[in-house]
mmCIF file of C-alpha atoms in Angstrom:
data_model
loop_
_atom_site.group_PDB
_atom_site.id
_atom_site.type_symbol
_atom_site.label_atom_id
_atom_site.label_comp_id
_atom_site.label_asym_id
_atom_site.label_seq_id
_atom_site.Cartn_x
_atom_site.Cartn_y
_atom_site.Cartn_z
ATOM 1 C CA UNK T 16 -4.423 -0.719 28.736
ATOM 2 C CA UNK T 17 -4.430 -1.285 24.792
ATOM 3 C CA UNK T 18 -7.967 -0.934 25.085
ATOM 4 C CA UNK T 19 -8.698 2.204 27.034
ATOM 5 C CA UNK T 20 -6.083 4.582 24.796
ATOM 6 C CA UNK T 21 -8.502 3.267 22.300
ATOM 7 C CA UNK T 22 -11.873 3.718 23.831
ATOM 8 C CA UNK T 23 -10.389 7.204 24.846
ATOM 9 C CA UNK T 24 -9.247 8.259 21.616
ATOM 10 C CA UNK T 25 -12.684 8.089 20.323
ATOM 11 C CA UNK T 26 -14.187 9.477 23.168
ATOM 12 C CA UNK T 27 -12.104 12.959 22.210
ATOM 13 C CA UNK T 28 -13.046 12.537 18.350
ATOM 14 C CA UNK T 29 -16.334 12.386 19.191
ATOM 15 C CA UNK T 30 -16.433 15.356 21.257
ATOM 16 C CA UNK T 31 -14.291 17.195 18.561
ATOM 17 C CA UNK T 32 -16.901 16.178 15.721
ATOM 18 C CA UNK T 33 -19.831 17.098 18.758
ATOM 19 C CA UNK T 34 -18.496 20.833 19.332
ATOM 20 C CA UNK T 35 -16.447 21.455 16.191
ATOM 21 C CA UNK T 36 -19.258 20.635 13.785
ATOM 22 C CA UNK T 37 -21.686 23.569 13.434
ATOM 23 C CA UNK T 38 -24.912 22.943 13.312
ATOM 24 C CA UNK T 39 -26.416 21.726 10.751
ATOM 25 C CA UNK T 40 -30.070 23.049 9.389
ATOM 26 C CA UNK T 41 -33.040 20.627 8.197
ATOM 27 C CA UNK T 42 -33.817 19.897 5.395
ATOM 28 C CA UNK T 43 -37.720 20.543 4.301
ATOM 29 C CA UNK T 44 -39.511 18.646 2.502
ATOM 30 C CA UNK T 45 -42.579 20.393 1.450
ATOM 31 C CA UNK T 46 -45.689 18.602 1.403
ATOM 32 C CA UNK T 47 -48.507 20.818 0.250
ATOM 33 C CA UNK T 48 -49.083 24.400 -0.829
ATOM 34 C CA UNK T 49 -49.347 25.577 2.608
ATOM 35 C CA UNK T 50 -45.436 24.068 3.368
ATOM 36 C CA UNK T 51 -44.422 25.793 0.805
ATOM 37 C CA UNK T 52 -46.146 29.158 2.177
ATOM 38 C CA UNK T 53 -45.014 28.515 5.392
ATOM 39 C CA UNK T 54 -41.837 27.574 4.574
ATOM 40 C CA UNK T 55 -40.652 29.502 1.809
ATOM 41 C CA UNK T 56 -42.890 32.002 0.398
ATOM 42 C CA UNK T 57 -43.713 33.896 4.113
ATOM 43 C CA UNK T 58 -40.024 33.010 5.503
ATOM 44 C CA UNK T 59 -37.780 35.563 6.650
ATOM 45 C CA UNK T 60 -34.850 34.370 5.771
ATOM 46 C CA UNK T 61 -32.846 33.362 2.252
ATOM 47 C CA UNK T 62 -34.267 29.975 0.953
ATOM 48 C CA UNK T 63 -32.931 27.682 -1.789
ATOM 49 C CA UNK T 64 -35.777 25.792 -3.447
ATOM 50 C CA UNK T 65 -34.511 22.251 -4.670
ATOM 51 C CA UNK T 66 -36.778 21.003 -7.538
ATOM 52 C CA UNK T 67 -36.059 17.502 -8.172
ATOM 53 C CA UNK T 68 -37.962 14.418 -8.657
ATOM 54 C CA UNK T 69 -37.292 11.093 -7.224
ATOM 55 C CA UNK T 70 -36.581 9.524 -10.685
ATOM 56 C CA UNK T 71 -34.363 12.206 -11.844
ATOM 57 C CA UNK T 72 -30.499 10.802 -11.261
ATOM 58 C CA UNK T 73 -29.258 14.179 -11.896
ATOM 59 C CA UNK T 74 -30.974 14.938 -8.973
ATOM 60 C CA UNK T 75 -29.951 12.666 -6.672
ATOM 61 C CA UNK T 76 -26.073 13.675 -7.371
ATOM 62 C CA UNK T 77 -27.031 17.162 -6.745
ATOM 63 C CA UNK T 78 -28.606 16.998 -3.447
ATOM 64 C CA UNK T 79 -25.309 15.657 -1.390
ATOM 65 C CA UNK T 80 -23.733 18.506 -3.039
ATOM 66 C CA UNK T 81 -25.653 21.634 -2.246
ATOM 67 C CA UNK T 82 -26.453 20.451 1.210
ATOM 68 C CA UNK T 83 -22.375 20.128 1.971
ATOM 69 C CA UNK T 84 -22.065 24.023 -0.046
ATOM 70 C CA UNK T 85 -24.469 25.296 2.436
ATOM 71 C CA UNK T 86 -23.012 23.559 5.830
ATOM 72 C CA UNK T 87 -19.425 24.128 4.547
ATOM 73 C CA UNK T 88 -20.287 28.320 4.614
ATOM 74 C CA UNK T 89 -22.354 28.032 7.321
ATOM 75 C CA UNK T 90 -25.027 30.309 5.923
ATOM 76 C CA UNK T 91 -28.401 31.080 6.927
ATOM 77 C CA UNK T 92 -30.043 29.763 3.964
ATOM 78 C CA UNK T 93 -32.524 27.282 4.119
ATOM 79 C CA UNK T 94 -32.749 24.230 1.754
ATOM 80 C CA UNK T 95 -36.110 23.431 1.123
ATOM 81 C CA UNK T 96 -36.993 20.193 -1.396
ATOM 82 C CA UNK T 97 -40.073 20.441 -3.663
ATOM 83 C CA UNK T 98 -40.492 16.973 -5.874
ATOM 84 C CA UNK T 99 -42.446 18.474 -8.931
ATOM 85 C CA UNK T 100 -44.284 15.352 -9.550
ATOM 86 C CA UNK T 101 -46.221 15.427 -5.746
ATOM 87 C CA UNK T 102 -46.671 19.188 -6.068
ATOM 88 C CA UNK T 103 -47.099 20.018 -9.630
ATOM 89 C CA UNK T 104 -49.009 23.330 -9.180
ATOM 90 C CA UNK T 105 -46.294 24.411 -7.369
ATOM 91 C CA UNK T 106 -43.519 23.719 -10.039
ATOM 92 C CA UNK T 107 -45.515 25.304 -12.891
ATOM 93 C CA UNK T 108 -46.236 28.193 -10.958
ATOM 94 C CA UNK T 109 -42.083 28.899 -10.248
ATOM 95 C CA UNK T 110 -41.957 27.848 -14.058
ATOM 96 C CA UNK T 111 -40.004 24.513 -13.679
ATOM 97 C CA UNK T 112 -39.718 22.345 -16.384
ATOM 98 C CA UNK T 113 -36.523 20.637 -16.009
ATOM 99 C CA UNK T 114 -35.077 19.045 -13.095
ATOM 100 C CA UNK T 115 -33.536 19.332 -11.266
ATOM 101 C CA UNK T 116 -33.569 23.021 -10.525
ATOM 102 C CA UNK T 117 -32.299 25.863 -7.691
ATOM 103 C CA UNK T 118 -34.434 28.748 -7.103
ATOM 104 C CA UNK T 119 -33.486 31.119 -4.818
ATOM 105 C CA UNK T 120 -36.393 33.172 -2.831
ATOM 106 C CA UNK T 121 -36.269 35.766 -0.654
ATOM 107 C CA UNK T 122 -39.097 37.360 1.009
ATOM 108 C CA UNK T 123 -41.205 35.553 -1.285
ATOM 109 C CA UNK T 124 -39.252 37.462 -4.395
ATOM 110 C CA UNK T 125 -36.831 34.787 -6.987
ATOM 111 C CA UNK T 126 -33.725 36.571 -6.900
ATOM 112 C CA UNK T 127 -32.235 34.041 -8.886
ATOM 113 C CA UNK T 128 -32.428 30.550 -10.493
ATOM 114 C CA UNK T 129 -30.121 27.441 -11.659
ATOM 115 C CA UNK T 130 -30.874 24.270 -13.808
ATOM 116 C CA UNK T 131 -28.631 21.006 -13.976
ATOM 117 C CA UNK T 132 -26.661 19.577 -11.994
ATOM 118 C CA UNK T 133 -23.656 21.253 -11.196
ATOM 119 C CA UNK T 134 -20.187 21.306 -9.970
ATOM 120 C CA UNK T 135 -19.390 22.631 -6.006
ATOM 121 C CA UNK T 136 -17.873 25.369 -7.060
ATOM 122 C CA UNK T 137 -21.155 26.966 -9.054
ATOM 123 C CA UNK T 138 -22.798 25.785 -6.257
ATOM 124 C CA UNK T 139 -20.526 27.652 -4.123
ATOM 125 C CA UNK T 140 -20.966 30.863 -5.848
ATOM 126 C CA UNK T 141 -24.725 30.644 -6.066
ATOM 127 C CA UNK T 142 -25.416 30.242 -2.453
ATOM 128 C CA UNK T 143 -22.772 32.760 -1.480
ATOM 129 C CA UNK T 144 -24.448 35.112 -3.863
ATOM 130 C CA UNK T 145 -27.591 34.818 -2.331
ATOM 131 C CA UNK T 146 -25.501 35.115 1.325
ATOM 132 C CA UNK T 147 -24.317 38.458 0.118
ATOM 133 C CA UNK T 148 -27.626 39.827 -0.906
ATOM 134 C CA UNK T 149 -29.290 38.638 2.653
ATOM 135 C CA UNK T 150 -26.178 40.491 4.847
ATOM 136 C CA UNK T 151 -25.875 43.642 2.930
ATOM 137 C CA UNK T 152 -21.870 45.648 3.710
ATOM 138 C CA UNK T 153 -22.509 48.623 5.621
ATOM 139 C CA UNK T 154 -20.069 51.228 4.345
ATOM 140 C CA UNK T 155 -17.891 52.998 7.297
ATOM 141 C CA UNK T 156 -16.902 56.775 6.986
#
């Protein structure tokens, strides 16, 4: 009897998690210029490009923060990761000289950049601004 109560509790918890957790968008790791064009330049949704390097400590700390903020806001913003060592040309094209660097892009145009490790509040502001620009408020008369 005790075991069945525990099992039932886990099942209820699992169902809540399954049905109440927002659908998380995938994180796309760019392999080459064709990928970048497909997922960033030609994207109809706004994109945050995370320029990073595998050897970069602050990059490793930034990743879970930006993922958490995007998930928390349940926004239509996609997160795309570009390793500057594997995609030097793309990094140079966007003037990336320091990592981590986040670049907000919509319709192939750079809207904003943020350089270095940031706290969640700054990241939240950065993502919110991009979401707000993507969803202009309609005025009512």
